[in-house]
Coordinates of C-alpha atoms in Angstrom, one line a residue:
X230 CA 0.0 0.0 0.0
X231 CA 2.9 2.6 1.0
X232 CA 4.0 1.7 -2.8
X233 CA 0.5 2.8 -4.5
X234 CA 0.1 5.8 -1.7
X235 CA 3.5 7.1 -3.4
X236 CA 2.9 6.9 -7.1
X237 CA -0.6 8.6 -6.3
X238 CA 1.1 11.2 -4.5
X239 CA 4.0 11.3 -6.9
X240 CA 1.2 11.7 -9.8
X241 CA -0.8 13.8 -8.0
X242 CA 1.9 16.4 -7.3
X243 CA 3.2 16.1 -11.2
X244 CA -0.2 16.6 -12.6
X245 CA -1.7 19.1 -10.8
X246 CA 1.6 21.2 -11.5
X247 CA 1.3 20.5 -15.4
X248 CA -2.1 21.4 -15.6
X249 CA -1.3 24.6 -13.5
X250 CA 1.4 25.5 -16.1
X251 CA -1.7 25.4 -18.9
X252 CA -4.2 27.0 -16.2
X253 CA -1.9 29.9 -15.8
X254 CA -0.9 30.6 -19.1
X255 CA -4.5 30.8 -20.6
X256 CA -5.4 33.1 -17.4
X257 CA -2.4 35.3 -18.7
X258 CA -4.1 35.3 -22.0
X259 CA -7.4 36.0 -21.0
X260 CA -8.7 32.2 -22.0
X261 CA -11.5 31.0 -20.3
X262 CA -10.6 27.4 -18.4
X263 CA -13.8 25.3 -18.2
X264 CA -12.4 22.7 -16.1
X265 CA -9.5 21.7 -14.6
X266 CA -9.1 18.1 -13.2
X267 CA -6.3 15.6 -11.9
X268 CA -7.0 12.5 -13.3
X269 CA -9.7 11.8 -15.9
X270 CA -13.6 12.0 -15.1
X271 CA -14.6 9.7 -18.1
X272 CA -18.6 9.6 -17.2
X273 CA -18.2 10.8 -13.8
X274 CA -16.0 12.5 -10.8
X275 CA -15.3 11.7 -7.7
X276 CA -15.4 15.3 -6.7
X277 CA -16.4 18.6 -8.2
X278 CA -17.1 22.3 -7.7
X279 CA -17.7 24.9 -9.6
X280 CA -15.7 28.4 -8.8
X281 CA -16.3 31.0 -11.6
X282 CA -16.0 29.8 -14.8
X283 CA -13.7 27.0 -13.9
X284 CA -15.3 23.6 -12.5
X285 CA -12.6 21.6 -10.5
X286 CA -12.5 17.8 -9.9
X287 CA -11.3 14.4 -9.0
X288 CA -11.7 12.1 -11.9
X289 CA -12.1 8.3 -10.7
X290 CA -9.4 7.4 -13.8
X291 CA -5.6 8.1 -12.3
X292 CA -4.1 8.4 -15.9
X293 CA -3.3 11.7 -15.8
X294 CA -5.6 15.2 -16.1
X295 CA -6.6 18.1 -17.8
X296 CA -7.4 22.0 -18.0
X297 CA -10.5 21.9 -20.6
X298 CA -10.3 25.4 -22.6
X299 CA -12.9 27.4 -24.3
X300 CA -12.6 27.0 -28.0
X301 CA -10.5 24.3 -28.3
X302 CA -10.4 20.6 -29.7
X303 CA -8.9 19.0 -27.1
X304 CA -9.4 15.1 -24.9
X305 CA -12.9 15.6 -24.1
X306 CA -13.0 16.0 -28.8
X307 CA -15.7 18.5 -28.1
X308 CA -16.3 19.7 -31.4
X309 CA -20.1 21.6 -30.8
X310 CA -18.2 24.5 -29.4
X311 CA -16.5 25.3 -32.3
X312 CA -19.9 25.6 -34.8
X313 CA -20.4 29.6 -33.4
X314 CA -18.1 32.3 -34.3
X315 CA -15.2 32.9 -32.1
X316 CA -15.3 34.7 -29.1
X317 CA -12.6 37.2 -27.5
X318 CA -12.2 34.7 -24.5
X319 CA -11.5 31.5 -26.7
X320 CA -8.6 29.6 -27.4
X321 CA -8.9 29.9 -31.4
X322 CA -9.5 33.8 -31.1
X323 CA -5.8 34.1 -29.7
X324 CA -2.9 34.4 -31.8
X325 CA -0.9 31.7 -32.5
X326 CA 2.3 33.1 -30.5
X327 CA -0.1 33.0 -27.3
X328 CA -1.3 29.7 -28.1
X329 CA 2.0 28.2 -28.4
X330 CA 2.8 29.2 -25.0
X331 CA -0.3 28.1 -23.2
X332 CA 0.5 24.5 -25.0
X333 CA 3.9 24.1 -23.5
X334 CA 3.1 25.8 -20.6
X335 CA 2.6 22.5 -18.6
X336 CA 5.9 21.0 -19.7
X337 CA 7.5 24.4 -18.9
X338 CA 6.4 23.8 -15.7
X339 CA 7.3 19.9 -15.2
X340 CA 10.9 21.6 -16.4
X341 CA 11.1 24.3 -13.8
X342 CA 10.0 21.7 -11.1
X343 CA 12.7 19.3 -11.4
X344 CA 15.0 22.4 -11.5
X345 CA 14.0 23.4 -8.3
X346 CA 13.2 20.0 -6.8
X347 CA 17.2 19.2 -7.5
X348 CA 17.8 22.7 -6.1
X349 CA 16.6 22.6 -2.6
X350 CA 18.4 18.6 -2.6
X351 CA 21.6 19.8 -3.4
X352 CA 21.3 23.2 -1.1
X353 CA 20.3 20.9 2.1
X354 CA 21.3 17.1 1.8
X355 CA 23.9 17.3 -0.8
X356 CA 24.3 16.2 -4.5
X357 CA 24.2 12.3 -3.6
X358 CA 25.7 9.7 -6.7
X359 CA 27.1 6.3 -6.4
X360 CA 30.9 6.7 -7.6
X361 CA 32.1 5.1 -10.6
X362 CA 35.9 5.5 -9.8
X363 CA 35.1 3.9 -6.5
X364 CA 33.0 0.8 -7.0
X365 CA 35.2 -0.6 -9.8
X366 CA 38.5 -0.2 -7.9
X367 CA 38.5 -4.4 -7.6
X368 CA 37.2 -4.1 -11.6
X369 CA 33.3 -5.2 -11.9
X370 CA 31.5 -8.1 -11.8
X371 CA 29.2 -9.2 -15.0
X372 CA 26.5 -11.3 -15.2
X373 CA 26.2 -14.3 -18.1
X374 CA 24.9 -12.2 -20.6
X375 CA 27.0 -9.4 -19.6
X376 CA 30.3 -11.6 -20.3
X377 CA 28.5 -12.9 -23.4
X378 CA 28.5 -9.7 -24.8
X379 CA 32.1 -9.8 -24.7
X380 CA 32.7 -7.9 -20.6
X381 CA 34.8 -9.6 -18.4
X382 CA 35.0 -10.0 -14.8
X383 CA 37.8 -7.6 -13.7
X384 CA 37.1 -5.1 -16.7
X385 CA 37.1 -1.3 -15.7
X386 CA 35.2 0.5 -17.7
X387 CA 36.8 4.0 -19.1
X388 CA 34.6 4.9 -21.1
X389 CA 31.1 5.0 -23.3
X390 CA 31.8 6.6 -26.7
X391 CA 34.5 8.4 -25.4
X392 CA 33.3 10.5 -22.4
X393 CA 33.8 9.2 -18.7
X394 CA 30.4 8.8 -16.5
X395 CA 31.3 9.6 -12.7
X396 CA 28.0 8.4 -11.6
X397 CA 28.0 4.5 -11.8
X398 CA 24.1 4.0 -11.9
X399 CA 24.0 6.8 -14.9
X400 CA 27.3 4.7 -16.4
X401 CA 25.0 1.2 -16.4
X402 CA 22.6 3.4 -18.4
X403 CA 25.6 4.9 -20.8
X404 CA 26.7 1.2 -21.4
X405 CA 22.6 0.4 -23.1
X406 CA 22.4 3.9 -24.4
X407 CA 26.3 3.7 -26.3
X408 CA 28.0 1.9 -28.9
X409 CA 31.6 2.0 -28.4
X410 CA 32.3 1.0 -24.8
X411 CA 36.2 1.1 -23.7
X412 CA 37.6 -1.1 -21.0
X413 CA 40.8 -1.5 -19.2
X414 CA 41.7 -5.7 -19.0
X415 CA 44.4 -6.4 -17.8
X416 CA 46.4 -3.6 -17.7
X417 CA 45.4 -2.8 -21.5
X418 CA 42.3 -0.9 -23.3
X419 CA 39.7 -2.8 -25.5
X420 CA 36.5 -1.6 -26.9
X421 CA 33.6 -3.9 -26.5
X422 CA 30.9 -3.2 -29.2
X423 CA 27.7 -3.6 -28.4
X424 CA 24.8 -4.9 -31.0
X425 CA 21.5 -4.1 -30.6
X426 CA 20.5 -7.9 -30.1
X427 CA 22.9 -8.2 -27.8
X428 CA 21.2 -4.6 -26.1
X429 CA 18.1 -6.5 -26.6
X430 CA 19.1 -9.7 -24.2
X431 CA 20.6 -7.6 -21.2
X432 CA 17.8 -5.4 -21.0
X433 CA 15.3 -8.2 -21.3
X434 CA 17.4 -10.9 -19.2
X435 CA 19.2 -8.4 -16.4
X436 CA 18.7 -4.7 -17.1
X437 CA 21.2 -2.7 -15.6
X438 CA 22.1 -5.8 -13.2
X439 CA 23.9 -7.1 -16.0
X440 CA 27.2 -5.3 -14.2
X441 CA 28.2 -4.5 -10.4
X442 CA 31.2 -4.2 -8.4
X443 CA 34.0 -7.5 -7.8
X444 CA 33.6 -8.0 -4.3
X445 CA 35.8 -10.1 -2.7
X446 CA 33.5 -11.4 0.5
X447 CA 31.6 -14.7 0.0
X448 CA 29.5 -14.0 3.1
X449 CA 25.9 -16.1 3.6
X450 CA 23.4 -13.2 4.3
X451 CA 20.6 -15.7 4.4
X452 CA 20.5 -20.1 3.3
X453 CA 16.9 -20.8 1.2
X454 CA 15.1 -23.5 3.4
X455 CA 15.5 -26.9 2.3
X456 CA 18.0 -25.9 -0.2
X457 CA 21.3 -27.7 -1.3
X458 CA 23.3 -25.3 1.1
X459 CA 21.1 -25.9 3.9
X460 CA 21.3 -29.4 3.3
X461 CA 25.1 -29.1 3.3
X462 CA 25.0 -27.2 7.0
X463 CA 25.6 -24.2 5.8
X464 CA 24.7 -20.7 8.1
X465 CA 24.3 -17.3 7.9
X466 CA 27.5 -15.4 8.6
X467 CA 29.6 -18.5 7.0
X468 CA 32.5 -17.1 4.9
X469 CA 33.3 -19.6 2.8
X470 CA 36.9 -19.5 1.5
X471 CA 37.9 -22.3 -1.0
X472 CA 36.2 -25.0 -3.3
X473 CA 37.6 -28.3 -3.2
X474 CA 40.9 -26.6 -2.0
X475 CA 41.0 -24.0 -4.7
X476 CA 40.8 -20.5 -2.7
X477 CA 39.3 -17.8 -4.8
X478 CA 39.7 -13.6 -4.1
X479 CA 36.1 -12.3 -5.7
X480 CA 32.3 -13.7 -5.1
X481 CA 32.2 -13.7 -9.2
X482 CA 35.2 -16.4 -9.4
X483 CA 33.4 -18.4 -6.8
X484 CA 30.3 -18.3 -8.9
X485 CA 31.9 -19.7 -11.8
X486 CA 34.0 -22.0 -10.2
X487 CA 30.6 -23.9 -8.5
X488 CA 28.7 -23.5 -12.1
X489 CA 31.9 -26.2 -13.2
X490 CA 30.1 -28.5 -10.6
X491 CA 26.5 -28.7 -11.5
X492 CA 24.9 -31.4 -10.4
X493 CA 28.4 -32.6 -8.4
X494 CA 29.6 -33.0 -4.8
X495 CA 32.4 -30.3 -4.1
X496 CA 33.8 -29.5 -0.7
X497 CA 33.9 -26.3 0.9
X498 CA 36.3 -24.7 3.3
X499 CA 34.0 -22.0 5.7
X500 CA 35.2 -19.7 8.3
X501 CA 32.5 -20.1 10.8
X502 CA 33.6 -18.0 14.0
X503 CA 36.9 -18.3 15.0
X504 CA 37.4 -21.4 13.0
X505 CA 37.5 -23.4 9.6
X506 CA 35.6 -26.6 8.9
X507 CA 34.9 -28.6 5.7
X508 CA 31.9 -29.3 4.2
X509 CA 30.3 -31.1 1.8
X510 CA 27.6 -30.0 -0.7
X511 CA 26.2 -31.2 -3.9
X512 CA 25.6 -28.2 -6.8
X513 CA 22.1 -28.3 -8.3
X514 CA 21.7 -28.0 -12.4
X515 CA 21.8 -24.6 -12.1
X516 CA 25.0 -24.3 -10.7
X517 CA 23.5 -22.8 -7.9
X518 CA 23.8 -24.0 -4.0
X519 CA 20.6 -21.9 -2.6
X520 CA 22.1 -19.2 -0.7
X521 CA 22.0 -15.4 -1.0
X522 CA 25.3 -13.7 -0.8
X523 CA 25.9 -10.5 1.5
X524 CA 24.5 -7.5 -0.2
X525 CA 27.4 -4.8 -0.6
X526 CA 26.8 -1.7 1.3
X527 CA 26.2 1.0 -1.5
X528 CA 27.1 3.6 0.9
X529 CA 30.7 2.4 1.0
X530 CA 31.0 3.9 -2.9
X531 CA 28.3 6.9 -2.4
X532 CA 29.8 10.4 -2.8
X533 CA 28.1 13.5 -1.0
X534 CA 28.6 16.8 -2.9
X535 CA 27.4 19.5 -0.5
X536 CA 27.1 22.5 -2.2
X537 CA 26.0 26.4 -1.5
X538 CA 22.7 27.3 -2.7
X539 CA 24.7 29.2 -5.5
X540 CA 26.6 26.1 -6.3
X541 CA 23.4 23.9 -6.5
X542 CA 21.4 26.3 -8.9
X543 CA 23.4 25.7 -12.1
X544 CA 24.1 21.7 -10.9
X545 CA 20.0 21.4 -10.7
X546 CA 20.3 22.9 -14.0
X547 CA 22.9 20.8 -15.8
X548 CA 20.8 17.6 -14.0
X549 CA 17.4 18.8 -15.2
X550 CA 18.8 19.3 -18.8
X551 CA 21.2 15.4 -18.8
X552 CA 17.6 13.7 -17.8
X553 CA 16.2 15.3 -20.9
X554 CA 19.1 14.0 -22.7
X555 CA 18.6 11.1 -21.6
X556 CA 14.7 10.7 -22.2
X557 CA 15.9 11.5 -25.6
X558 CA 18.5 8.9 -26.0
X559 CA 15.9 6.0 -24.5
X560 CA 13.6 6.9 -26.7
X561 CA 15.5 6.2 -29.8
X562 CA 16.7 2.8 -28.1
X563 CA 12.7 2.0 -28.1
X564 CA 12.7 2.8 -31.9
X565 CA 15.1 0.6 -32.4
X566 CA 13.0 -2.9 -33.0
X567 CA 15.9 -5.4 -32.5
X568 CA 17.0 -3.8 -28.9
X569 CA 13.5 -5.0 -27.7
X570 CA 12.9 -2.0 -25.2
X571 CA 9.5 -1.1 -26.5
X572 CA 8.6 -4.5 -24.1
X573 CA 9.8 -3.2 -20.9
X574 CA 7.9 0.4 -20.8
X575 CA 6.1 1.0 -17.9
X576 CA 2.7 2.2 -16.8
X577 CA 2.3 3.7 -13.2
X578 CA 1.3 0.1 -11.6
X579 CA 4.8 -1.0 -13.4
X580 CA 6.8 1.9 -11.9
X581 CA 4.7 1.5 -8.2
X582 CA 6.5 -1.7 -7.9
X583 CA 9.8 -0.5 -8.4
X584 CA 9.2 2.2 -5.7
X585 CA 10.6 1.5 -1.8
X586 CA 7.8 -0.2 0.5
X587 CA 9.0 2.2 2.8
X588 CA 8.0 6.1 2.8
X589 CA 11.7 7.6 2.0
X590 CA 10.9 11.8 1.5
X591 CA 13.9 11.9 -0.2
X592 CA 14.1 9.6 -2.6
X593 CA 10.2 10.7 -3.4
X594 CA 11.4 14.2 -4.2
X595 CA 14.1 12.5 -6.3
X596 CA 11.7 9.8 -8.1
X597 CA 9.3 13.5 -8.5
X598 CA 12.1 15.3 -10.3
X599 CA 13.2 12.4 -12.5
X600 CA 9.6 11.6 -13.4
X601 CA 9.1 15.7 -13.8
X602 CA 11.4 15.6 -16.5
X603 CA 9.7 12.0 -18.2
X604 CA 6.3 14.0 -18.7
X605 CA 7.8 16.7 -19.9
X606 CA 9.7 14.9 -22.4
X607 CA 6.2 12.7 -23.2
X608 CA 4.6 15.6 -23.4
X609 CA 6.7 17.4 -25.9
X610 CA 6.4 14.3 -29.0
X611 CA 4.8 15.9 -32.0
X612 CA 1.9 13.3 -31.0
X613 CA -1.8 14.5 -31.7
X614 CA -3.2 14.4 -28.4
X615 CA 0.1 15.3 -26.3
X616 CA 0.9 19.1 -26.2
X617 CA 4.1 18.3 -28.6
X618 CA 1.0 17.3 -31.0
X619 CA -0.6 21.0 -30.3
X620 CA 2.0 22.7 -30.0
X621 CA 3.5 21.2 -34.2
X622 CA 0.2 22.4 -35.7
X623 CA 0.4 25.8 -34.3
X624 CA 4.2 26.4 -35.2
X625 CA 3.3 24.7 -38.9
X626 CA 0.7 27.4 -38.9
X627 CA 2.9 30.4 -37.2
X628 CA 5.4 29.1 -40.6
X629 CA 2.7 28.6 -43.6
X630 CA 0.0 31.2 -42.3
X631 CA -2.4 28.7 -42.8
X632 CA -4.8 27.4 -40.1
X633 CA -5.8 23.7 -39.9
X634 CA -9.8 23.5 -40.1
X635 CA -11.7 22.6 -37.5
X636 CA -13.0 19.5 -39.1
X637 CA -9.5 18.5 -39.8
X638 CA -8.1 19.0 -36.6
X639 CA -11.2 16.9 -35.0
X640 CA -9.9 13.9 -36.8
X641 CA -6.4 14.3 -36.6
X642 CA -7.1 14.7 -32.6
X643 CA -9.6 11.5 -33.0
X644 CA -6.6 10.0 -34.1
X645 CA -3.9 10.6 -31.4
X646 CA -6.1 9.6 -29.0
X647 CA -6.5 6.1 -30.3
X648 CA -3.1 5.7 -30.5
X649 CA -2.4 7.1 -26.9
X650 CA -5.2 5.1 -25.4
X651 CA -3.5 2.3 -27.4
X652 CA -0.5 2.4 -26.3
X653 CA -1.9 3.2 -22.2
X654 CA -3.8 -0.2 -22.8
X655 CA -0.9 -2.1 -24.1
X656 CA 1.4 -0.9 -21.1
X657 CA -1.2 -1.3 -18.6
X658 CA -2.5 -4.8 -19.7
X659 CA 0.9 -5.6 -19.3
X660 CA 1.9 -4.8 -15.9
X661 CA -1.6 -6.1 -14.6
X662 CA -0.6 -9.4 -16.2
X663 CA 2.4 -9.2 -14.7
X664 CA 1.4 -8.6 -11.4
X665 CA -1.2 -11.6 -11.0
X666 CA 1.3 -13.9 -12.3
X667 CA 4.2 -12.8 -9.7
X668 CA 0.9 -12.8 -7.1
X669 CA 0.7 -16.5 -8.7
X670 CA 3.5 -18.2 -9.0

C-alpha cells in the first residue's frame, strides 16, 4: 500500500503542477478554463465544484488530467463548441504566439519543477551519486549475458563513446544507451561493441544488473530453506573460502567456479567464527547452492557533494537538462526494434512496484524530479493528443500562415487519442498481467 500511496502522491503532485502550467498561461491570455481536473472523469468524478467559470475535480481514472479550454479541440473531442463564431475569451481567437505558450506551458512547468526540486536537494542534503571510480577499484563483476556480450569480470570500464560517467548508476545506463564501450583488462584498453541484439538480451534478461562491483566477501546473508546449502550445514554469517581446496579472491570467481560442478559433490572450506571446517555440498543443475550472498553496502561507494545554494542552482540545472538528454537517448533505443525496449515500458502500476515499501521523503522528491522531467519529455512528442501534437500544428501554422480546419483538426485529434489510449492499454494490460502472475506463481 505505502508503494500505490506514493505513485498517487508522486502523480498527484506532477499533474496538478502540469495542468497549473496550462491553467496559468490561458489566465495570462485571458482564455477562459472550463475545467481543470487531476486525473480523468470519463462519465463521472469523484469530486467537483464549480468556482467561476472553472469547474474543478477528481476524476475516478488516475491516468493523468486536464485543463479543458474554451474553444479548443482537445481530450474531451468537443467539437459543438466550435460551430459559433469565435469569441474574445476563446482559445482559437488568440494568436498563435499565445497559443504556443499556453500548450507548452505545462511542460515548462514539469521543467522548472525538477530544477527546483534538484535545487533545494543539493542546497540541504547534498548532490548524492554512487561513484564510478570507486566501485570498480577491484574491476566489476558481470553477469552471463553481460560476459557474453564480450565484458569480463575484472574489466574497468573508461569509457562509453568516449566521455567518462562519474556516476556509476548513470554509467549502467551509458553502457545500453552507447556503442563503443572502452575497458581497461588487464592492464590494456579494448572496446567492447555492443549490437543491438545483444542490447536486446541484457535489458530483457538483467537490465542494468547485468554489471556491479567485484567483491571479494563470500558471506551467507541468508540459506533458502530446504536448499542444497542448507542441506550441506551451511549458516548465515559462514564465509566460505575455498572449493575443493582452490581459494578464490572475488564472489564472481566463486560463482563460476561452482557453475563447473552442476549437479556434483564439491567441498567447501568456511570460516565459521573463529574457525575453519569442511563441508560437503552437492551443486544443483543450475550451478547454484541456494544461498544469497551478503548484499554490498552501496554507501561504501556513495559520494556527498554538499554544495551552497549558489553552487546547487546551475548543478539542478545541468541535472534537469542530462535527464532530458537522456529521455531523448531511451527513446530512440525503443525505436530501435531489434534492442526489444518497446517490451519493458512501464505504466504507473509497473513503476509502483519499483518504488521502496517504505515512505523515504527523499528519494520521493528525487523519483518527482526524474519523473518531472519523463512528462515533460512525453509531453513534448509531436503526438496529436500530447501538447508536442498541439503545439507542431500551431508552429506549422505560425510558418505557412495557414490554419488547420476545425473539421481537420477533430480527426487528426480522433486519431492521437487512439493511439495514446492504445498504447496506455498495451502498457497497462501488461503490468496487470504481470502482477497476477508474480501474485501466482
Amino acid at each position: 500500500m505505502i508503494q500505490v500511496a506514493q505513485i498517487i502522491f508522486i502523480l498527484s503532485v506532477l499533474v496538478i503542477l502540469h495542468e497549473f502550467g496550462h491553467y496559468l498561461t490561458a489566465k495570462m491570455f485571458k482564455v477562459r478554463v472550463e475545467k481543470f481536473y487531476l486525473f480523468m472523469d470519463a462519465g463521472f468524478s469523484l469530486v467537483k465544484k464549480k468556482i467561476g467559470d472553472t469547474e474543478w475535480g477528481i476524476g475516478w481514472l488516475p491516468i493523468g488530467g486536464y485543463v479543458k479550454l474554451s474553444g479548443m479541440i482537445d481530450e474531451s473531442l468537443d467539437t459543438e463548441q466550435m460551430s459559433g463564431e469565435p469569441q474574445p475569451w476563446e482559445f482559437r481567437s488568440k494568436p498563435a504566439w499565445q497559443r504556443l505558450i499556453i500548450m507548452l506551458g505545462g511542460i515548462i512547468v514539469n521543467i522548472i519543477l525538477a530544477w527546483f526540486i534538484f535545487t533545494v536537494l543539493y542546497a540541504t542534503v547534498g548532490q548524492k551519486f554512487i561513484a564510478t571510480e570507486k566501485i570498480q577499484e577491484n574491476g566489476l563483476a558481470f553477469g552471463e549475458v553481460g560476459q557474453k556480450a564480450g565484458f569480463r569480470n575484472g574489466d574497468k570500464i573508461l569509457a562509453v563513446d568516449g566521455k567518462f560517467q562519474p556516476s556509476f548508476n548513470r554509467m549502467t545506463l551509458d553502457v545500453l544507451l552507447g556503442d563503443k564501450v572502452t575497458v581497461e583488462r588487464k592492464g590494456f584498453q579494448e572496446d567492447v561493441i555492443l549490437t543491438d541484439e545483444m542490447k536486446g538480451e541484457i535489458i530483457s534478461k538483467e537490465g542494468k544488473e547485468f554489471v556491479g562491483p567485484r567483491f571479494s566477501n563470500t558471506v551467507i546473508d541468508s540459506v533458502v530453506p530446504k536448499s542444497l546449502a542448507d542441506q550441506a550445514g551451511l549458516k548465515k554469517g559462514d564465509k566460505i573460502k575455498a572449493i575443493n581446496g582452490n581459494g578464490f579472491t572475488f564472489y564472481d570467481e566463486f560463482k563460476d567456479s561452482i557453475s563447473k560442478h552442476k549437479n556434483d559433490s564439491i567441498s567447501l572450506s568456511v570460516v565459521r567464527g573463529v574457525e575453519t571446517i569442511e563441508l560437503k555440498a552437492k551443486v544443483g543443475p543450475d550451478g547454484k547452492l541456494g544461498f544469497v550472498n551478503k548484499p554490498i553496502d552501496k554507501l561504501d561507494y556513495e559520494v556527498n557533494n554538499q554544495l551552497t545554494l549558489g553552487q546547487a542552482i546551475p548543478a539542478a540545472v545541468n541535472e534537469s537538462w542530462a535527464l532530458l538528454v537522456y529521455n531523448v537517448k531511451q527513446f530512440k533505443l525503443i525505436l530501435r526494434p531489434k534492442t526489444e525496449a518497446y517490451k519493458h515500458v512501464q505504466s504507473p502500476i509497473g513503476i509502483a512496484r519499483r518504488l521502496p515499501d517504505t515512505w523515504d521523503w527523499e528519494f520521493i522528491w528525487n523519483f518527482t524530479a526524474l519523473f518531472s522531467i519523463g512528462l515533460a519529455f512525453m509531453n513534448l512528442l509531436p503526438i496529436p493528443g500530447l501538447d508536442g501534437g498541439h503545439a507542431l500544428f500551431t508552429i506549422a501554422e505560425m510558418i505557412t500562415g495557414r490554419k488547420l480546419s476545425d473539421k481537420a483538426m477533430g480527426h487528426v485529434q480522433t486519431a492521437g487519442m487512439i493511439l495514446l489510449l492504445s498504447l496506455m492499454a498495451l502498457t497497462f494490460g501488461k503490468d496487470i498481467y504481470q502482477l497476477i502472475m508474480d501474485k501466482l506463481l
